[in-house]
Protein backbone atom coordinates (compact mmCIF):
# COMPACT_ATOMS: atom_id res chain seq x y z
CA UNK A 1 0.00 0.00 0.00
CA UNK A 2 2.77 2.39 1.00
CA UNK A 3 4.90 1.47 -2.00
CA UNK A 4 2.04 2.34 -4.36
CA UNK A 5 1.43 5.73 -2.79
CA UNK A 6 5.03 7.01 -2.91
CA UNK A 7 5.25 7.58 -6.69
CA UNK A 8 1.84 9.22 -6.62
CA UNK A 9 2.94 11.69 -3.95
CA UNK A 10 6.22 12.40 -5.72
CA UNK A 11 4.45 13.01 -9.01
CA UNK A 12 1.95 15.40 -7.46
CA UNK A 13 4.75 17.36 -5.76
CA UNK A 14 6.73 17.55 -9.00
CA UNK A 15 3.74 18.93 -10.92
CA UNK A 16 3.39 21.73 -8.40
CA UNK A 17 7.09 22.73 -8.49
CA UNK A 18 7.40 26.01 -10.43
CA UNK A 19 11.09 25.26 -11.25
CA UNK A 20 9.88 22.68 -13.74
CA UNK A 21 8.22 25.38 -15.84
CA UNK A 22 10.17 27.06 -18.59
CA UNK A 23 9.15 30.46 -17.30
CA UNK A 24 7.49 30.16 -13.95
CA UNK A 25 7.05 33.92 -13.57
CA UNK A 26 4.65 33.97 -16.53
CA UNK A 27 2.41 31.19 -15.25
CA UNK A 28 -0.79 32.71 -13.91
CA UNK A 29 -2.13 30.90 -10.85
CA UNK A 30 -5.55 29.25 -11.23
CA UNK A 31 -8.12 30.89 -9.01
CA UNK A 32 -10.65 28.31 -7.95
CA UNK A 33 -14.30 29.31 -7.57
CA UNK A 34 -15.42 30.02 -4.02
CA UNK A 35 -17.57 26.89 -3.87
CA UNK A 36 -14.63 24.76 -5.01
CA UNK A 37 -12.12 26.39 -2.68
CA UNK A 38 -14.29 25.76 0.37
CA UNK A 39 -15.49 22.26 -0.30
CA UNK A 40 -12.72 20.63 1.73
CA UNK A 41 -12.61 23.19 4.55
CA UNK A 42 -13.74 21.82 7.88
CA UNK A 43 -16.12 23.83 10.05
CA UNK A 44 -14.40 25.85 12.79
CA UNK A 45 -15.73 25.97 16.36
CA UNK A 46 -16.97 29.54 15.87
CA UNK A 47 -18.44 29.09 12.38
CA UNK A 48 -21.88 30.61 11.82
CA UNK A 49 -22.46 28.96 8.45
CA UNK A 50 -22.39 25.40 7.16
CA UNK A 51 -19.14 24.41 5.46
CA UNK A 52 -20.12 20.87 4.52
CA UNK A 53 -19.27 20.13 0.87
CA UNK A 54 -22.91 19.54 0.02
CA UNK A 55 -24.37 22.76 1.44
CA UNK A 56 -22.35 25.97 1.54
CA UNK A 57 -23.30 29.29 3.13
CA UNK A 58 -26.20 27.82 5.07
CA UNK A 59 -26.50 29.55 8.45
CA UNK A 60 -26.77 27.45 11.59
CA UNK A 61 -29.98 27.74 13.58
CA UNK A 62 -31.46 26.17 16.69
CA UNK A 63 -35.00 26.68 15.40
CA UNK A 64 -36.55 23.50 13.99
CA UNK A 65 -38.59 24.74 11.05
CA UNK A 66 -39.37 22.79 7.91
CA UNK A 67 -39.26 24.62 4.62
CA UNK A 68 -42.86 24.75 3.43
CA UNK A 69 -43.10 25.79 -0.23
CA UNK A 70 -46.85 26.36 0.02
CA UNK A 71 -46.21 29.26 2.39
CA UNK A 72 -43.61 30.93 0.20
CA UNK A 73 -44.47 33.59 -2.33
CA UNK A 74 -44.66 32.23 -5.88
CA UNK A 75 -41.93 33.17 -8.37
CA UNK A 76 -42.94 36.34 -10.20
CA UNK A 77 -43.59 36.45 -13.96
CA UNK A 78 -41.75 39.04 -16.03
CA UNK A 79 -43.60 40.95 -18.72
CA UNK A 80 -43.24 44.13 -20.76
CA UNK A 81 -46.79 44.51 -22.14
CA UNK A 82 -50.05 44.00 -20.31
CA UNK A 83 -52.82 42.04 -22.03
CA UNK A 84 -54.11 45.24 -23.64
CA UNK A 85 -50.80 45.85 -25.40
CA UNK A 86 -49.72 48.73 -23.15
CA UNK A 87 -46.04 49.09 -22.22
CA UNK A 88 -45.67 48.84 -18.45
CA UNK A 89 -42.30 50.60 -18.19
CA UNK A 90 -41.75 53.31 -20.79
CA UNK A 91 -38.13 53.71 -19.73
CA UNK A 92 -37.38 50.08 -20.58
CA UNK A 93 -39.63 50.00 -23.63
CA UNK A 94 -39.81 47.13 -26.10
CA UNK A 95 -36.26 47.36 -27.50
CA UNK A 96 -37.20 47.04 -31.17
CA UNK A 97 -37.84 49.12 -34.27
CA UNK A 98 -41.23 49.35 -35.94
CA UNK A 99 -39.89 47.46 -38.97
CA UNK A 100 -38.58 44.59 -36.85
CA UNK A 101 -41.80 44.49 -34.84
CA UNK A 102 -43.86 44.17 -38.00
CA UNK A 103 -41.63 41.34 -39.21
CA UNK A 104 -42.04 39.48 -35.91
CA UNK A 105 -45.80 39.94 -36.04
CA UNK A 106 -46.00 38.61 -39.61
CA UNK A 107 -43.94 35.55 -38.65
CA UNK A 108 -46.40 34.76 -35.86
CA UNK A 109 -49.38 35.23 -38.16
CA UNK A 110 -47.74 33.11 -40.91
CA UNK A 111 -47.10 30.33 -38.39
CA UNK A 112 -50.69 30.53 -37.17
CA UNK A 113 -52.09 30.32 -40.71
CA UNK A 114 -49.79 27.43 -41.62
CA UNK A 115 -50.96 25.58 -38.50
CA UNK A 116 -54.62 26.01 -39.42
CA UNK A 117 -54.12 24.84 -43.00
CA UNK A 118 -51.95 21.86 -42.14
CA UNK A 119 -54.28 20.76 -39.35
CA UNK A 120 -57.17 20.71 -41.79
CA UNK A 121 -55.01 18.93 -44.37
CA UNK A 122 -54.41 16.12 -41.90
CA UNK A 123 -58.12 15.89 -41.20
CA UNK A 124 -58.66 15.51 -44.96
CA UNK A 125 -56.18 12.64 -45.11
CA UNK A 126 -53.62 14.57 -47.11
CA UNK A 127 -51.09 14.57 -44.28
CA UNK A 128 -50.36 11.84 -41.77
CA UNK A 129 -49.66 13.91 -38.65
CA UNK A 130 -49.29 17.49 -37.44
CA UNK A 131 -48.86 19.57 -34.26
CA UNK A 132 -49.93 23.20 -33.95
CA UNK A 133 -48.26 26.02 -32.01
CA UNK A 134 -51.43 28.03 -31.44
CA UNK A 135 -51.06 30.24 -28.37
CA UNK A 136 -47.29 29.71 -28.21
CA UNK A 137 -46.14 31.60 -31.30
CA UNK A 138 -44.60 34.39 -29.23
CA UNK A 139 -42.28 32.00 -27.39
CA UNK A 140 -40.65 30.45 -30.45
CA UNK A 141 -40.54 33.51 -32.70
CA UNK A 142 -39.61 35.93 -29.92
CA UNK A 143 -36.81 33.86 -28.40
CA UNK A 144 -35.30 32.94 -31.79
CA UNK A 145 -35.15 36.61 -32.76
CA UNK A 146 -32.94 37.34 -29.73
CA UNK A 147 -30.36 34.61 -30.43
CA UNK A 148 -27.26 34.62 -32.58
CA UNK A 149 -28.01 32.76 -35.85
CA UNK A 150 -24.94 30.58 -35.17
CA UNK A 151 -26.13 29.42 -31.75
CA UNK A 152 -26.89 25.67 -31.96
CA UNK A 153 -30.54 24.99 -31.19
CA UNK A 154 -32.22 21.77 -30.02
CA UNK A 155 -36.00 21.92 -30.44
CA UNK A 156 -38.82 19.71 -29.27
CA UNK A 157 -41.80 19.52 -31.63
CA UNK A 158 -43.66 22.82 -31.20
CA UNK A 159 -40.90 25.17 -32.33
CA UNK A 160 -41.75 25.73 -36.00
CA UNK A 161 -41.53 29.44 -35.17
CA UNK A 162 -37.82 29.05 -34.37
CA UNK A 163 -37.23 27.58 -37.82
CA UNK A 164 -39.35 30.26 -39.46
CA UNK A 165 -37.54 33.09 -37.66
CA UNK A 166 -34.16 31.68 -38.74
CA UNK A 167 -35.16 31.53 -42.39
CA UNK A 168 -36.68 28.08 -42.92
CA UNK A 169 -38.92 28.57 -45.97
CA UNK A 170 -42.49 27.48 -46.52
CA UNK A 171 -41.26 25.13 -49.26
CA UNK A 172 -38.88 23.50 -46.76
CA UNK A 173 -41.68 23.10 -44.23
CA UNK A 174 -43.94 21.50 -46.80
CA UNK A 175 -41.21 19.23 -48.19
CA UNK A 176 -40.67 17.75 -44.74
CA UNK A 177 -44.37 17.52 -43.91
CA UNK A 178 -45.14 15.69 -47.16
CA UNK A 179 -41.85 13.74 -47.15
CA UNK A 180 -41.31 14.52 -50.81
CA UNK A 181 -38.12 14.37 -52.86
CA UNK A 182 -36.97 17.79 -51.61
CA UNK A 183 -37.11 16.77 -47.95
CA UNK A 184 -33.59 17.03 -46.50
CA UNK A 185 -34.39 13.99 -44.34
CA UNK A 186 -35.34 11.94 -47.44
CA UNK A 187 -38.74 11.06 -45.97
CA UNK A 188 -37.29 9.11 -43.07
CA UNK A 189 -38.91 11.15 -40.29
CA UNK A 190 -42.44 11.82 -39.12
CA UNK A 191 -43.98 15.17 -40.09
CA UNK A 192 -42.93 18.20 -37.98
CA UNK A 193 -39.51 16.61 -37.35
CA UNK A 194 -37.71 19.51 -39.00
CA UNK A 195 -33.96 20.04 -39.01
CA UNK A 196 -31.46 22.28 -40.74
CA UNK A 197 -27.67 22.05 -40.74
CA UNK A 198 -27.45 25.45 -42.44
CA UNK A 199 -29.57 27.13 -39.76
CA UNK A 200 -27.74 25.33 -36.90
CA UNK A 201 -30.91 23.59 -35.72
CA UNK A 202 -30.67 19.90 -34.89
CA UNK A 203 -33.36 17.58 -36.24
CA UNK A 204 -36.35 17.16 -33.95
CA UNK A 205 -36.61 13.78 -32.23
CA UNK A 206 -39.80 11.96 -31.30
CA UNK A 207 -38.43 10.71 -27.99
CA UNK A 208 -39.41 13.13 -25.25
CA UNK A 209 -36.65 15.24 -23.62
CA UNK A 210 -33.72 13.54 -25.37
CA UNK A 211 -32.70 16.93 -26.78
CA UNK A 212 -31.94 18.28 -23.30
CA UNK A 213 -28.76 16.31 -22.47
CA UNK A 214 -27.72 16.75 -26.11
CA UNK A 215 -27.94 20.52 -25.64
CA UNK A 216 -26.02 20.38 -22.36
CA UNK A 217 -23.24 18.43 -24.05
CA UNK A 218 -23.22 20.80 -27.01
CA UNK A 219 -23.03 23.75 -24.63
CA UNK A 220 -19.95 22.30 -22.99
CA UNK A 221 -18.37 21.78 -26.42
CA UNK A 222 -19.26 25.36 -27.36
CA UNK A 223 -17.69 26.56 -24.11
CA UNK A 224 -14.39 24.92 -25.07
CA UNK A 225 -14.63 26.37 -28.58
CA UNK A 226 -15.26 29.84 -27.14
CA UNK A 227 -12.11 29.51 -25.02
CA UNK A 228 -10.00 28.19 -27.90
CA UNK A 229 -11.20 30.84 -30.36
CA UNK A 230 -11.31 34.15 -28.46
CA UNK A 231 -11.39 36.15 -31.70
CA UNK A 232 -14.63 34.49 -32.83
CA UNK A 233 -17.98 35.68 -31.48
CA UNK A 234 -18.90 33.30 -28.64
CA UNK A 235 -21.94 31.05 -28.88
CA UNK A 236 -24.41 29.42 -26.53
CA UNK A 237 -26.51 26.28 -26.95
CA UNK A 238 -30.28 26.61 -26.66
CA UNK A 239 -32.93 23.97 -26.11
CA UNK A 240 -36.73 24.03 -25.94
CA UNK A 241 -39.07 21.67 -24.11
CA UNK A 242 -42.53 21.52 -22.58
CA UNK A 243 -43.30 21.24 -18.89
CA UNK A 244 -44.27 17.62 -19.49
CA UNK A 245 -40.72 16.88 -20.68
CA UNK A 246 -39.48 18.27 -17.35
CA UNK A 247 -40.91 15.13 -15.74
CA UNK A 248 -38.40 13.01 -17.64
CA UNK A 249 -35.08 11.99 -16.15
CA UNK A 250 -33.26 13.58 -19.08
CA UNK A 251 -34.37 17.00 -17.83
CA UNK A 252 -32.73 16.55 -14.45
CA UNK A 253 -29.59 15.00 -15.90
CA UNK A 254 -29.21 17.83 -18.42
CA UNK A 255 -29.62 20.62 -15.85
CA UNK A 256 -27.20 18.95 -13.47
CA UNK A 257 -24.58 18.39 -16.17
CA UNK A 258 -24.85 21.97 -17.39
CA UNK A 259 -24.68 23.35 -13.83
CA UNK A 260 -21.67 21.32 -12.68
CA UNK A 261 -19.79 21.92 -15.94
CA UNK A 262 -20.86 25.59 -16.06
CA UNK A 263 -21.95 25.16 -19.67
CA UNK A 264 -23.46 28.14 -21.55
CA UNK A 265 -26.84 26.54 -22.17
CA UNK A 266 -30.22 28.28 -22.22
CA UNK A 267 -33.07 25.96 -21.24
CA UNK A 268 -36.39 27.36 -22.48
CA UNK A 269 -39.46 25.65 -21.05
CA UNK A 270 -42.84 26.18 -22.69
CA UNK A 271 -45.22 25.70 -19.80
CA UNK A 272 -48.52 25.56 -21.68
CA UNK A 273 -50.58 23.90 -18.96
CA UNK A 274 -50.90 20.40 -20.41
CA UNK A 275 -48.61 17.44 -21.11
CA UNK A 276 -50.77 15.80 -23.77
CA UNK A 277 -53.89 15.11 -21.65
CA UNK A 278 -52.30 15.68 -18.24
CA UNK A 279 -52.81 19.13 -16.66
CA UNK A 280 -50.03 20.68 -14.59
CA UNK A 281 -52.02 20.02 -11.42
CA UNK A 282 -51.42 16.30 -12.00
CA UNK A 283 -47.79 16.74 -13.09
CA UNK A 284 -46.23 18.48 -10.09
CA UNK A 285 -46.97 20.26 -6.84
CA UNK A 286 -44.07 22.71 -6.81
CA UNK A 287 -44.00 26.27 -8.16
CA UNK A 288 -43.81 25.42 -11.82
CA UNK A 289 -40.58 24.51 -13.58
CA UNK A 290 -38.72 27.66 -12.58
CA UNK A 291 -38.48 26.51 -8.98
CA UNK A 292 -36.37 23.55 -10.11
CA UNK A 293 -33.68 25.78 -11.57
CA UNK A 294 -32.70 27.08 -8.15
CA UNK A 295 -32.30 23.52 -6.90
CA UNK A 296 -29.60 22.95 -9.50
CA UNK A 297 -27.90 26.29 -8.83
CA UNK A 298 -29.05 27.73 -12.16
CA UNK A 299 -30.02 31.35 -12.83
CA UNK A 300 -33.75 31.24 -13.47
CA UNK A 301 -36.52 33.51 -14.74
CA UNK A 302 -40.26 33.13 -15.35
CA UNK A 303 -41.71 35.04 -18.29
CA UNK A 304 -45.15 35.82 -19.72
CA UNK A 305 -45.09 33.83 -22.96
CA UNK A 306 -47.99 35.83 -24.39
CA UNK A 307 -45.70 38.89 -24.41
CA UNK A 308 -43.24 38.58 -27.29
CA UNK A 309 -41.28 41.60 -26.09
CA UNK A 310 -40.82 40.07 -22.64
CA UNK A 311 -39.69 36.84 -24.32
CA UNK A 312 -37.14 38.75 -26.41
CA UNK A 313 -35.82 40.75 -23.47
CA UNK A 314 -35.51 37.65 -21.30
CA UNK A 315 -33.71 35.67 -24.00
CA UNK A 316 -31.26 38.50 -24.71
CA UNK A 317 -30.47 38.84 -21.01
CA UNK A 318 -30.18 35.05 -20.64
CA UNK A 319 -27.71 34.83 -23.50
CA UNK A 320 -25.53 37.57 -22.00
CA UNK A 321 -25.68 35.86 -18.61
CA UNK A 322 -24.87 32.44 -20.10
CA UNK A 323 -21.64 33.84 -21.55
CA UNK A 324 -20.52 35.58 -18.36
CA UNK A 325 -17.80 34.21 -16.05
CA UNK A 326 -16.67 31.72 -18.66
CA UNK A 327 -20.12 30.20 -19.09
CA UNK A 328 -23.16 29.23 -17.04
CA UNK A 329 -26.59 27.68 -17.69
CA UNK A 330 -29.84 29.65 -17.55
CA UNK A 331 -33.41 28.38 -17.22
CA UNK A 332 -36.37 30.39 -18.54
CA UNK A 333 -39.92 29.23 -17.92
CA UNK A 334 -42.22 30.73 -20.57
CA UNK A 335 -45.84 30.73 -19.44
CA UNK A 336 -48.50 30.21 -22.13
CA UNK A 337 -51.71 28.30 -22.76
CA UNK A 338 -51.97 25.49 -25.29
CA UNK A 339 -54.98 26.62 -27.29
CA UNK A 340 -54.81 23.78 -29.80
CA UNK A 341 -55.01 20.04 -29.32
CA UNK A 342 -51.77 18.30 -28.38
CA UNK A 343 -51.59 16.91 -31.93
CA UNK A 344 -53.88 15.72 -34.69
CA UNK A 345 -54.08 12.43 -32.75
CA UNK A 346 -55.62 14.18 -29.75
CA UNK A 347 -59.05 15.51 -28.82
CA UNK A 348 -58.40 17.88 -25.95
CA UNK A 349 -62.10 18.45 -25.32
CA UNK A 350 -62.14 14.98 -23.77
CA UNK A 351 -60.19 16.34 -20.79
CA UNK A 352 -60.90 20.09 -20.73
CA UNK A 353 -63.88 22.32 -21.33
CA UNK A 354 -64.22 23.94 -24.73
CA UNK A 355 -65.29 27.17 -23.05
CA UNK A 356 -61.90 27.26 -21.29
CA UNK A 357 -60.09 27.17 -24.62
CA UNK A 358 -62.36 29.71 -26.24
CA UNK A 359 -61.89 32.05 -23.28
CA UNK A 360 -58.12 32.01 -23.75
CA UNK A 361 -58.52 32.61 -27.48
CA UNK A 362 -60.71 35.62 -26.83
CA UNK A 363 -58.99 37.04 -23.78
CA UNK A 364 -55.27 36.87 -24.46
CA UNK A 365 -52.71 35.37 -26.81
CA UNK A 366 -49.36 36.58 -28.22
CA UNK A 367 -50.74 37.59 -31.61
CA UNK A 368 -53.68 39.64 -30.35
CA UNK A 369 -51.57 41.31 -27.65
CA UNK A 370 -48.91 42.42 -30.13
CA UNK A 371 -51.55 43.54 -32.59
CA UNK A 372 -52.99 45.86 -29.94
CA UNK A 373 -49.54 47.35 -29.41
CA UNK A 374 -49.03 47.84 -33.15
CA UNK A 375 -52.41 49.53 -33.49
CA UNK A 376 -51.65 51.83 -30.57
CA UNK A 377 -48.43 52.79 -32.38
CA UNK A 378 -50.48 53.68 -35.44
CA UNK A 379 -48.58 51.30 -37.70
CA UNK A 380 -51.29 48.66 -38.03
CA UNK A 381 -55.02 48.58 -38.70
CA UNK A 382 -57.82 46.27 -39.78
CA UNK A 383 -57.17 46.80 -43.50
CA UNK A 384 -53.48 45.87 -43.18
CA UNK A 385 -54.45 42.85 -41.09
CA UNK A 386 -56.89 41.63 -43.75
CA UNK A 387 -54.45 42.10 -46.64
CA UNK A 388 -51.57 40.48 -44.76
CA UNK A 389 -53.57 37.43 -43.74
CA UNK A 390 -54.92 37.03 -47.26
CA UNK A 391 -51.43 37.16 -48.80
CA UNK A 392 -49.88 34.85 -46.21
CA UNK A 393 -52.66 32.34 -46.73
CA UNK A 394 -51.98 32.38 -50.48
CA UNK A 395 -48.26 31.87 -49.83
CA UNK A 396 -48.89 28.86 -47.60
CA UNK A 397 -51.39 27.30 -49.99
CA UNK A 398 -49.03 27.79 -52.95
CA UNK A 399 -46.21 26.02 -51.09
CA UNK A 400 -48.69 23.33 -50.05
CA UNK A 401 -49.77 22.78 -53.65
CA UNK A 402 -46.19 22.61 -54.95
CA UNK A 403 -45.09 20.12 -52.28
CA UNK A 404 -48.10 17.83 -52.66
CA UNK A 405 -47.41 17.39 -56.38
CA UNK A 406 -43.76 16.44 -56.02
CA UNK A 407 -42.64 12.82 -56.06
CA UNK A 408 -41.47 10.89 -53.02
CA UNK A 409 -37.72 10.54 -52.32
CA UNK A 410 -35.66 7.96 -54.18
CA UNK A 411 -36.12 4.44 -52.88
CA UNK A 412 -32.38 4.10 -52.37
CA UNK A 413 -32.67 6.37 -49.33
CA UNK A 414 -34.31 3.50 -47.45
CA UNK A 415 -30.81 2.00 -47.33
CA UNK A 416 -28.40 4.94 -47.59
CA UNK A 417 -26.74 6.89 -44.76
CA UNK A 418 -26.55 3.87 -42.45
CA UNK A 419 -22.97 2.95 -43.29
CA UNK A 420 -20.42 5.09 -45.10
CA UNK A 421 -20.42 2.51 -47.88
CA UNK A 422 -23.24 0.03 -48.55
CA UNK A 423 -22.46 -3.37 -47.07
CA UNK A 424 -22.75 -6.75 -48.79
CA UNK A 425 -25.76 -7.58 -46.64
CA UNK A 426 -27.48 -4.34 -47.63
CA UNK A 427 -26.66 -4.97 -51.29
CA UNK A 428 -28.40 -8.34 -51.02
CA UNK A 429 -31.47 -6.66 -49.52
CA UNK A 430 -31.55 -4.08 -52.32
CA UNK A 431 -31.27 -6.81 -54.96
CA UNK A 432 -34.10 -8.75 -53.34
CA UNK A 433 -36.31 -5.65 -53.23
CA UNK A 434 -35.62 -4.87 -56.88
CA UNK A 435 -36.44 -8.45 -57.84
CA UNK A 436 -39.81 -8.32 -56.06
CA UNK A 437 -40.72 -4.95 -57.58
CA UNK A 438 -39.93 -6.16 -61.09
CA UNK A 439 -41.79 -9.46 -60.70
CA UNK A 440 -44.96 -7.84 -59.31
CA UNK A 441 -45.28 -4.44 -61.06
CA UNK A 442 -49.06 -4.31 -60.66
CA UNK A 443 -48.85 -4.65 -56.89
CA UNK A 444 -46.23 -1.95 -56.39
CA UNK A 445 -46.49 1.51 -57.94
CA UNK A 446 -42.90 2.77 -58.11
CA UNK A 447 -43.73 5.71 -60.39
CA UNK A 448 -44.49 7.87 -57.34
CA UNK A 449 -40.83 7.64 -56.28
CA UNK A 450 -38.22 9.86 -57.88
CA UNK A 451 -36.18 7.78 -60.31
CA UNK A 452 -38.32 4.67 -59.84
CA UNK A 453 -36.48 1.35 -59.64
CA UNK A 454 -33.41 2.84 -61.30
CA UNK A 455 -32.37 4.53 -58.02
CA UNK A 456 -31.76 1.07 -56.56
CA UNK A 457 -29.22 0.40 -59.31
CA UNK A 458 -27.11 3.23 -57.89
CA UNK A 459 -26.63 1.15 -54.75
CA UNK A 460 -26.05 -2.13 -56.55
CA UNK A 461 -23.16 -0.73 -58.56
CA UNK A 462 -19.96 -1.71 -56.79
CA UNK A 463 -17.59 1.13 -55.97
CA UNK A 464 -14.53 0.88 -58.19
PDB file of N, CA, C and O in Angstrom, residues 3 48 116 123 126 160 177 223 290 294 327 342 386 397 406 411 435:
ATOM      1  N   UNK A   3       4.071   1.406  -0.811  1.00  0.00           N
ATOM      2  CA  UNK A   3       4.901   1.467  -2.003  1.00  0.00           C
ATOM      3  C   UNK A   3       4.141   2.080  -3.186  1.00  0.00           C
ATOM      4  O   UNK A   3       4.707   2.782  -4.014  1.00  0.00           O
ATOM      5  N   UNK A  48     -20.455  30.289  11.784  1.00  0.00           N
ATOM      6  CA  UNK A  48     -21.882  30.605  11.818  1.00  0.00           C
ATOM      7  C   UNK A  48     -22.621  30.048  10.609  1.00  0.00           C
ATOM      8  O   UNK A  48     -23.843  30.114  10.545  1.00  0.00           O
ATOM      9  N   UNK A 116     -53.205  26.238 -39.108  1.00  0.00           N
ATOM     10  CA  UNK A 116     -54.616  26.010 -39.417  1.00  0.00           C
ATOM     11  C   UNK A 116     -54.780  25.186 -40.696  1.00  0.00           C
ATOM     12  O   UNK A 116     -55.568  24.237 -40.745  1.00  0.00           O
ATOM     13  N   UNK A 123     -56.748  16.364 -41.375  1.00  0.00           N
ATOM     14  CA  UNK A 123     -58.121  15.887 -41.203  1.00  0.00           C
ATOM     15  C   UNK A 123     -58.707  15.398 -42.536  1.00  0.00           C
ATOM     16  O   UNK A 123     -59.579  14.545 -42.557  1.00  0.00           O
ATOM     17  N   UNK A 126     -54.696  14.197 -46.195  1.00  0.00           N
ATOM     18  CA  UNK A 126     -53.624  14.572 -47.115  1.00  0.00           C
ATOM     19  C   UNK A 126     -52.280  14.662 -46.408  1.00  0.00           C
ATOM     20  O   UNK A 126     -51.241  14.863 -47.031  1.00  0.00           O
ATOM     21  N   UNK A 160     -41.822  25.351 -34.583  1.00  0.00           N
ATOM     22  CA  UNK A 160     -41.755  25.729 -36.003  1.00  0.00           C
ATOM     23  C   UNK A 160     -41.428  27.214 -36.134  1.00  0.00           C
ATOM     24  O   UNK A 160     -40.788  27.624 -37.111  1.00  0.00           O
ATOM     25  N   UNK A 177     -43.054  17.989 -44.330  1.00  0.00           N
ATOM     26  CA  UNK A 177     -44.375  17.523 -43.911  1.00  0.00           C
ATOM     27  C   UNK A 177     -44.937  16.476 -44.877  1.00  0.00           C
ATOM     28  O   UNK A 177     -45.587  15.516 -44.459  1.00  0.00           O
ATOM     29  N   UNK A 223     -18.499  25.855 -25.105  1.00  0.00           N
ATOM     30  CA  UNK A 223     -17.686  26.556 -24.110  1.00  0.00           C
ATOM     31  C   UNK A 223     -16.202  26.401 -24.417  1.00  0.00           C
ATOM     32  O   UNK A 223     -15.427  27.370 -24.365  1.00  0.00           O
ATOM     33  N   UNK A 290     -39.747  26.699 -12.996  1.00  0.00           N
ATOM     34  CA  UNK A 290     -38.716  27.659 -12.583  1.00  0.00           C
ATOM     35  C   UNK A 290     -38.139  27.322 -11.220  1.00  0.00           C
ATOM     36  O   UNK A 290     -36.942  27.497 -10.982  1.00  0.00           O
ATOM     37  N   UNK A 294     -33.448  26.705  -9.344  1.00  0.00           N
ATOM     38  CA  UNK A 294     -32.702  27.079  -8.147  1.00  0.00           C
ATOM     39  C   UNK A 294     -32.097  25.856  -7.477  1.00  0.00           C
ATOM     40  O   UNK A 294     -30.994  25.909  -6.915  1.00  0.00           O
ATOM     41  N   UNK A 327     -18.994  31.047 -18.695  1.00  0.00           N
ATOM     42  CA  UNK A 327     -20.119  30.203 -19.090  1.00  0.00           C
ATOM     43  C   UNK A 327     -20.944  29.736 -17.909  1.00  0.00           C
ATOM     44  O   UNK A 327     -20.398  29.402 -16.851  1.00  0.00           O
ATOM     45  N   UNK A 342     -53.183  18.678 -28.480  1.00  0.00           N
ATOM     46  CA  UNK A 342     -51.774  18.299 -28.384  1.00  0.00           C
ATOM     47  C   UNK A 342     -51.211  17.974 -29.765  1.00  0.00           C
ATOM     48  O   UNK A 342     -50.108  18.385 -30.114  1.00  0.00           O
ATOM     49  N   UNK A 386     -56.165  42.428 -42.764  1.00  0.00           N
ATOM     50  CA  UNK A 386     -56.887  41.631 -43.747  1.00  0.00           C
ATOM     51  C   UNK A 386     -56.007  41.299 -44.949  1.00  0.00           C
ATOM     52  O   UNK A 386     -55.947  40.147 -45.397  1.00  0.00           O
ATOM     53  N   UNK A 397     -50.681  28.214 -49.102  1.00  0.00           N
ATOM     54  CA  UNK A 397     -51.395  27.297 -49.990  1.00  0.00           C
ATOM     55  C   UNK A 397     -50.594  27.009 -51.259  1.00  0.00           C
ATOM     56  O   UNK A 397     -50.627  25.892 -51.787  1.00  0.00           O
ATOM     57  N   UNK A 406     -45.101  16.982 -55.789  1.00  0.00           N
ATOM     58  CA  UNK A 406     -43.759  16.436 -56.022  1.00  0.00           C
ATOM     59  C   UNK A 406     -43.707  14.951 -55.668  1.00  0.00           C
ATOM     60  O   UNK A 406     -44.475  14.473 -54.832  1.00  0.00           O
ATOM     61  N   UNK A 411     -36.023   5.620 -53.729  1.00  0.00           N
ATOM     62  CA  UNK A 411     -36.121   4.436 -52.883  1.00  0.00           C
ATOM     63  C   UNK A 411     -34.776   4.041 -52.267  1.00  0.00           C
ATOM     64  O   UNK A 411     -34.723   3.390 -51.232  1.00  0.00           O
ATOM     65  N   UNK A 435     -35.877  -7.248 -57.223  1.00  0.00           N
ATOM     66  CA  UNK A 435     -36.443  -8.449 -57.844  1.00  0.00           C
ATOM     67  C   UNK A 435     -37.945  -8.535 -57.608  1.00  0.00           C
ATOM     68  O   UNK A 435     -38.715  -8.842 -58.520  1.00  0.00           O
TER      69      UNK A 435
END
